[in-house]
XYZ file of C-alpha atoms in Angstrom:
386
model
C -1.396 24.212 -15.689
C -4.347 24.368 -17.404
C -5.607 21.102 -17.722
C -7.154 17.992 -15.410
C -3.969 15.144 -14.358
C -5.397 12.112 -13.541
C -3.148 9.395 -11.335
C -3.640 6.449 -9.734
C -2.349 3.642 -7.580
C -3.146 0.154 -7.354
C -4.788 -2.182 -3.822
C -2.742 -4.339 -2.394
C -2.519 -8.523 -1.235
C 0.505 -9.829 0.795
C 0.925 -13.131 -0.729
C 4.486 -14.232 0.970
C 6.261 -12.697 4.122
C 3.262 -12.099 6.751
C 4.409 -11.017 9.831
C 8.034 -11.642 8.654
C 7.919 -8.586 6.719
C 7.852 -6.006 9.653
C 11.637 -7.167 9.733
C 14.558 -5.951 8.018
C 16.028 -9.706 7.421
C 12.973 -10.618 5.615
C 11.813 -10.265 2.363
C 8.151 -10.689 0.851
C 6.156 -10.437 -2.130
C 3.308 -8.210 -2.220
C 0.748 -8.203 -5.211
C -0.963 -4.887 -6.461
C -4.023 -5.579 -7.331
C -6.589 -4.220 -10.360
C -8.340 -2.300 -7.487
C -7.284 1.391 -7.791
C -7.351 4.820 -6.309
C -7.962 7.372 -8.181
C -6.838 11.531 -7.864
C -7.641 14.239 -10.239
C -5.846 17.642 -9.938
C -7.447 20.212 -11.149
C -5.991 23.283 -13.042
C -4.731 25.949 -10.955
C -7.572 28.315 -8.851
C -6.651 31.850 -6.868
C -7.271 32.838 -3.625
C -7.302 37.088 -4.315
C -4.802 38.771 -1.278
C -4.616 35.615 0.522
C -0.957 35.119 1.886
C -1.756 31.381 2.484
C -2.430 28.333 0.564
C -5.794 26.424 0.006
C -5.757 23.045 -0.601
C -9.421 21.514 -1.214
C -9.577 17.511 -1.087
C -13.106 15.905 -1.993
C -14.159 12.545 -2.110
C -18.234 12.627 -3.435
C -18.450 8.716 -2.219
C -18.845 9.404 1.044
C -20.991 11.516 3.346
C -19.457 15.070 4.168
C -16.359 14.191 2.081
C -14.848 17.223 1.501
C -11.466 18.620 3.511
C -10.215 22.508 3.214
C -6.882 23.174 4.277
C -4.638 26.802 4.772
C -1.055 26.651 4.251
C 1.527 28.972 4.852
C 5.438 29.381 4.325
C 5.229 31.551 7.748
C 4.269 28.749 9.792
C 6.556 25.870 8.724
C 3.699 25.071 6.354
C 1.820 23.170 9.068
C -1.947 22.301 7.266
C -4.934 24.132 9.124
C -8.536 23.102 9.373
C -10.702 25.194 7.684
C -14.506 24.417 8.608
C -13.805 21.197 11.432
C -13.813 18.568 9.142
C -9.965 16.749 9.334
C -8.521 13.591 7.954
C -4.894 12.675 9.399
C -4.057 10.831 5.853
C -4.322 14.058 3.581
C -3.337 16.400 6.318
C 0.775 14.727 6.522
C 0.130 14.442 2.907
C -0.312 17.768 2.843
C 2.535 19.085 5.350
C 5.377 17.120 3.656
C 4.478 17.802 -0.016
C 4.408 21.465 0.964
C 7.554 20.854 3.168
C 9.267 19.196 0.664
C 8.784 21.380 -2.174
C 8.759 24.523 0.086
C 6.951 27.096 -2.387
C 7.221 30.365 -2.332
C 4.184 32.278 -1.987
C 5.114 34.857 -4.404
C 5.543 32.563 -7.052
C 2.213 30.925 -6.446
C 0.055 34.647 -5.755
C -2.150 33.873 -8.788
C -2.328 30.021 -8.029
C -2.436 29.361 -4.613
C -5.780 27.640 -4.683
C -5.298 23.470 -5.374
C -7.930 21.847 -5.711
C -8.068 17.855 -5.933
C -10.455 14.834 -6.131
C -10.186 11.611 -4.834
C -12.157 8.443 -6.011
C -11.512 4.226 -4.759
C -12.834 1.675 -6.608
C -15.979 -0.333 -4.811
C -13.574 -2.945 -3.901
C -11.952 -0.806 -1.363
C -14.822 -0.715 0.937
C -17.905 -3.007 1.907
C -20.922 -2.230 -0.298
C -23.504 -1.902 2.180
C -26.117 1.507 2.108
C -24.215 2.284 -1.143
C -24.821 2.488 -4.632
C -22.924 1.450 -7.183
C -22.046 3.661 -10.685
C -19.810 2.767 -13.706
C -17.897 4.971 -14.160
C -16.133 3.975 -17.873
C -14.578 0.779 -16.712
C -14.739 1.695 -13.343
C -17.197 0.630 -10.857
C -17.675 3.085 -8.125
C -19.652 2.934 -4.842
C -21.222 6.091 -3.381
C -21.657 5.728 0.278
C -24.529 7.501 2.809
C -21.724 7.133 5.680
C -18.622 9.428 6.239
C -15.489 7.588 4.753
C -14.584 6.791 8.617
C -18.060 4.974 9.272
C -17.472 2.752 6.052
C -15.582 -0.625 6.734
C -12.966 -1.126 4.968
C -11.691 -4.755 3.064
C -8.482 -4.496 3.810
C -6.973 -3.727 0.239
C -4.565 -0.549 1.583
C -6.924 2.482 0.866
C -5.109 4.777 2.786
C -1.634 3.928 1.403
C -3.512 4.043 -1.868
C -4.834 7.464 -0.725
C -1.439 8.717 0.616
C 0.594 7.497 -2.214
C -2.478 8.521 -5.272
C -2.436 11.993 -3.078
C 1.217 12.977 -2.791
C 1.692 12.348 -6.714
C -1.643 14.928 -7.123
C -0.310 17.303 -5.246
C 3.120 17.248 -6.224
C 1.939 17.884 -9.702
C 0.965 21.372 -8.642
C 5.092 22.067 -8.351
C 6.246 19.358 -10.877
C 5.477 20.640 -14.309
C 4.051 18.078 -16.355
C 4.544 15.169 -14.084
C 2.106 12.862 -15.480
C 4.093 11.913 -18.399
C 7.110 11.503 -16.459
C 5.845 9.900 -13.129
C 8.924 6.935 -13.379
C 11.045 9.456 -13.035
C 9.670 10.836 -9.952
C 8.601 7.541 -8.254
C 11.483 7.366 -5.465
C 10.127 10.582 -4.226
C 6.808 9.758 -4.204
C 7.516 6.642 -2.494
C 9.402 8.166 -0.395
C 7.572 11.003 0.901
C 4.098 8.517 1.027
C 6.203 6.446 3.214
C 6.488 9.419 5.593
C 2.876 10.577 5.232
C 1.744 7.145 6.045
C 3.702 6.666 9.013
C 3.125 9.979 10.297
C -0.939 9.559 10.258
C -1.229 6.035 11.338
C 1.074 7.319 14.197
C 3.159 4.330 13.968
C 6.052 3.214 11.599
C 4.403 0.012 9.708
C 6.287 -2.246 7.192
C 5.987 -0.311 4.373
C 4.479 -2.768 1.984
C 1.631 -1.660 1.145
C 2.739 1.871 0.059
C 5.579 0.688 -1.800
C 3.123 -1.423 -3.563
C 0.578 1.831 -4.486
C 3.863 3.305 -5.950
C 5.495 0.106 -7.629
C 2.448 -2.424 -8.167
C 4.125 -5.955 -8.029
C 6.749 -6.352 -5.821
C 9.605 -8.371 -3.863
C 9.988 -6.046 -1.160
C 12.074 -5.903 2.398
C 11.324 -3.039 4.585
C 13.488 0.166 5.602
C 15.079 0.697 9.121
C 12.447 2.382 11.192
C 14.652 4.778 12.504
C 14.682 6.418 9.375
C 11.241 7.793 9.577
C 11.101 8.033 13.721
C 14.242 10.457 13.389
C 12.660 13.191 11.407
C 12.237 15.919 14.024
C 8.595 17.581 14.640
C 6.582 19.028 11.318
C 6.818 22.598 11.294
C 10.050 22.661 13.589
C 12.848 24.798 11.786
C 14.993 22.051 9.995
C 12.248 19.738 9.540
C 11.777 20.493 5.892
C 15.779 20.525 4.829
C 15.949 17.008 6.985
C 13.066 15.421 4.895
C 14.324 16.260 1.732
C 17.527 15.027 3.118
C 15.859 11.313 4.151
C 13.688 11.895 0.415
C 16.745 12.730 -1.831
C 19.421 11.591 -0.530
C 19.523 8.932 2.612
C 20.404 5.522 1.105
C 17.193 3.611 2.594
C 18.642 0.218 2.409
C 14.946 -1.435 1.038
C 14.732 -3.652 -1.388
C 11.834 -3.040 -4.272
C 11.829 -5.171 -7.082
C 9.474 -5.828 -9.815
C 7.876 -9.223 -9.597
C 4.502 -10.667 -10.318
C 2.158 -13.361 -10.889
C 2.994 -15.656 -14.049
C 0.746 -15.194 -16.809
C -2.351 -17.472 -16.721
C -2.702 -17.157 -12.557
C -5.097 -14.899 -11.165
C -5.444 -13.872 -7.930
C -9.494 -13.505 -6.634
C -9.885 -11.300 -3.347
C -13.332 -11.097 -1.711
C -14.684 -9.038 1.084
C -16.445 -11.991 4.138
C -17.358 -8.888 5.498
C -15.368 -9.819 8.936
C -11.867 -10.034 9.626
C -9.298 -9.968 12.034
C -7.382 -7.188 14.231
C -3.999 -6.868 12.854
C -1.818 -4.718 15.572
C -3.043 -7.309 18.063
C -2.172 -10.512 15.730
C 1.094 -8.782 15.370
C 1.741 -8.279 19.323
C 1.020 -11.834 19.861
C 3.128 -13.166 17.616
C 6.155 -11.115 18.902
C 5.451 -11.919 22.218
C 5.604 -15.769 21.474
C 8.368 -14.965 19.378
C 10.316 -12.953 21.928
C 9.292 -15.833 24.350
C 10.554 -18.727 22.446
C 13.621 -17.995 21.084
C 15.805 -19.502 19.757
C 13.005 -22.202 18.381
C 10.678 -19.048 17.471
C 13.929 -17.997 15.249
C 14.286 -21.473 13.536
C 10.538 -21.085 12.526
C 11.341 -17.653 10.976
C 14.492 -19.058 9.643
C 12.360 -21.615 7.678
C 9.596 -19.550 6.734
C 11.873 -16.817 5.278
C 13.188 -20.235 2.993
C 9.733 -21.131 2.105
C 8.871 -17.852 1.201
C 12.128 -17.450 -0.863
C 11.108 -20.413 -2.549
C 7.800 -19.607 -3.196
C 8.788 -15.989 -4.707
C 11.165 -17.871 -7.054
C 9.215 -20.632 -8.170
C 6.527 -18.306 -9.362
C 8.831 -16.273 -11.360
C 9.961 -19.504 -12.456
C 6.528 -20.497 -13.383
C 6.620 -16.604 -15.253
C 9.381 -17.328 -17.672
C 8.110 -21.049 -18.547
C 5.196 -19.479 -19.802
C 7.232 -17.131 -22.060
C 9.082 -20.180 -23.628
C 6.721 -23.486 -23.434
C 3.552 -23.399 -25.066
C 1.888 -26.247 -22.682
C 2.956 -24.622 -19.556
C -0.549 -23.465 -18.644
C -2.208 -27.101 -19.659
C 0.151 -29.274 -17.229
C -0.811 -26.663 -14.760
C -4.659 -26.534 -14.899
C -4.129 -30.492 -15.476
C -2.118 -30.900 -12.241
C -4.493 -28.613 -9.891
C -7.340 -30.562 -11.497
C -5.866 -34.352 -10.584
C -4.680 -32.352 -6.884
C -0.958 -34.041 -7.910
C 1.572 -33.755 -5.736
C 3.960 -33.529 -8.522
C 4.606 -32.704 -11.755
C 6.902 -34.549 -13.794
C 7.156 -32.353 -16.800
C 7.859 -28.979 -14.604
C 9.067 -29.622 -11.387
C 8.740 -25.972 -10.619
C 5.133 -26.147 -10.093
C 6.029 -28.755 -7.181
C 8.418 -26.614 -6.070
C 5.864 -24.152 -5.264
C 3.525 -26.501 -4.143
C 5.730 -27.263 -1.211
C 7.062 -24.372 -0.448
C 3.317 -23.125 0.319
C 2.742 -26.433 2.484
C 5.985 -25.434 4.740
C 4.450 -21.839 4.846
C 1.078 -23.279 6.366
C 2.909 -25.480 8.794
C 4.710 -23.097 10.026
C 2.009 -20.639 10.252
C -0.437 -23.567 12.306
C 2.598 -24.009 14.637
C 2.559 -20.666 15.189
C -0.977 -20.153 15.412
C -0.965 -23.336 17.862
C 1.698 -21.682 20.410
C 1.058 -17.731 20.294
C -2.571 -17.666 20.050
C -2.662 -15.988 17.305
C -5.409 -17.213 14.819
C -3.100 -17.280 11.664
C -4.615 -20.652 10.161
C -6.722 -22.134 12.859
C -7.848 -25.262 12.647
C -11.151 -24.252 11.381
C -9.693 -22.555 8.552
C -7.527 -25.670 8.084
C -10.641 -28.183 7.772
C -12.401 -25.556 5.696
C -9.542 -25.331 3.374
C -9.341 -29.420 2.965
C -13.354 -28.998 2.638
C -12.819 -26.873 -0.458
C -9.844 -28.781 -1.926
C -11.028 -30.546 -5.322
């Protein structure tokens, strides 16, 4: 390969199925957003009479952002360090592309040297002590901070990392990849699912790398187990069981292509604060553990809402293709704050099905502790409302 590839993945928002999500029963809609992550592999390099593999990630956005890995077939292809300077994301990355694809070194004695830059788009991280550079319509932020010292907004930069990385590097095995990246998508999920996992230590939802690889999605997660089977990284059969969970395991997830109707926008911003997730998450399972079966009629109505909601928007979606005053009653019915709307009842439909998602979420809030919508953000919200 002689020439640049240039992929990317999209941010993240989880507009339906909070907390609901990190269950199998539940399905939610997650939006990818025009925030990106970007990777460009470069063309091949060589590493004269090295019996190894280099792999060279840089990032020049951040302070000491560069990451050298050696590779080798002889040791289960387990990524090593080269100078100190480690990032868990890109090293699983790394191990299970390699693992995967298991090359052999004397294919690869001329081109065993990969090298491969990463770039986020300034939304991904707060803009403080950076400066900002177009980059052709691209705004990028170039930070005086390693990428561990910069907060973050929340937007899924390392799924966008893992899931922008894998396809790079896979490219190095997968001849001409970039035009046929659909065809390889189940595998890059896939194997970003297992990166992701792997490096937060953890097995998450999913959403937010399924989103990086699919954009716009109705999405229920995959059984845990899946992932929390694979046996250790480097161990003898770990790289014929991972293509076995890649290729062939049926994953029982549900991805399907959904988005925002036309006309709606969704605006994210960065109130440079925010809240602690894993704990939010432990409280609510403790009050729903505690409060069954009551905490399982909540979910039971939530999951309805949310089923709701998902539909009435892609109702909302198709009376756009076919009515040519669809966006006027809507504008026109935000505007007068109606409750309803005679002409397109779908628009109430939605409407309501959002109001039963924030009542459920205050009672929640209300009995676990958890701030979901507490009541401050409740009387800002009616503060705001036209």
């Amino acid at each position: 390969m002689s020439e640049l590839r240039a992929f990317s993945a999209p941010g993240k928002a989880l507009l339906a199925g909070g907390y609901l999500v990190l269950d199998t029963k539940y399905e939610a809609f997650v939006v990818g957003l025009s925030a990106r992550m970007h990777a460009v592999a470069h063309p091949y390099g060589s590493l004269q009479g090295s019996d190894k593999f280099e792999v060279r990630v840089k990032s020049k956005q951040f302070k000491d952002g560069e990451w050298l890995y050696h590779i080798s077939p002889k040791t289960g292809f387990i990524p090593v360090s080269i100078g100190g300077s480690k990032n868990p994301f890109i090293e699983k990355v790394i191990a299970n592309v390699f693992s995967y694809f298991k090359p052999n070194m004397d294919d690869y004695c001329n081109r065993n040297l990969f090298v491969i830059d990463i770039f986020s788009d300034d939304a991904y991280h707060s803009q403080e002590d950076s400066v900002t550079e177009h980059r052709g319509n691209r705004r990028l932020s170039f930070h005086s901070h390693r990428i561990e010292e910069v907060p973050k907004t929340g937007l899924g930069s390392s799924a966008g990392l893992v899931t922008v990385l894998t396809t790079a590097l896979a490219s190095f095995f997968v001849s001409d990849l970039e035009n046929n990246v659909d065809k390889y998508r189940e595998v890059i999920h896939n194997l970003s699912q297992v990166a992701h996992c792997q490096a937060q230590g953890k097995i998450g939802s999913g959403f937010d790398v399924a989103a990086a690889a699919y954009g716009s999605i109705r999405y229920r997660r995959f059984p845990p187990a899946l992932i929390s089977n694979l046996p250790d990284i480097g161990s003898a059969t770990y790289g014929s069981k991972l293509a076995h969970l890649v290729d062939e395991e049926d994953w029982n997830i549900t991805i399907k292509s959904n988005h925002l109707p036309s006309g709606l926008t969704l605006w994210m911003g960065d109130i440079k604060n925010g809240s602690e997730t894993v704990k939010l998450v432990q409280k609510v399972k403790n009050w729903y553990d505690s409060h069954m079966p009551e905490s399982l009629k909540i979910y039971t109505e939530l999951d309805h809402a949310n089923s709701r909601f998902m539909d009435g928007l892609s109702k909302l979606d198709r009376l756009h293709e076919t009515h040519d005053d669809y966006s006027d009653q809507i504008f026109e019915s935000l505007e007068r704050n109606d409750c309803t709307c005679q002409k397109y009842p779908e628009i109430t439909e939605v409407r309501d099905a959002v109001a039963t998602i924030r009542r459920s979420f205050r009672k929640i809030t209300k009995e676990s502790g958890a701030d979901i919508e507490p009541p401050v953000q409740t009387a800002y919200w009616m503060i705001a409302r036209p």
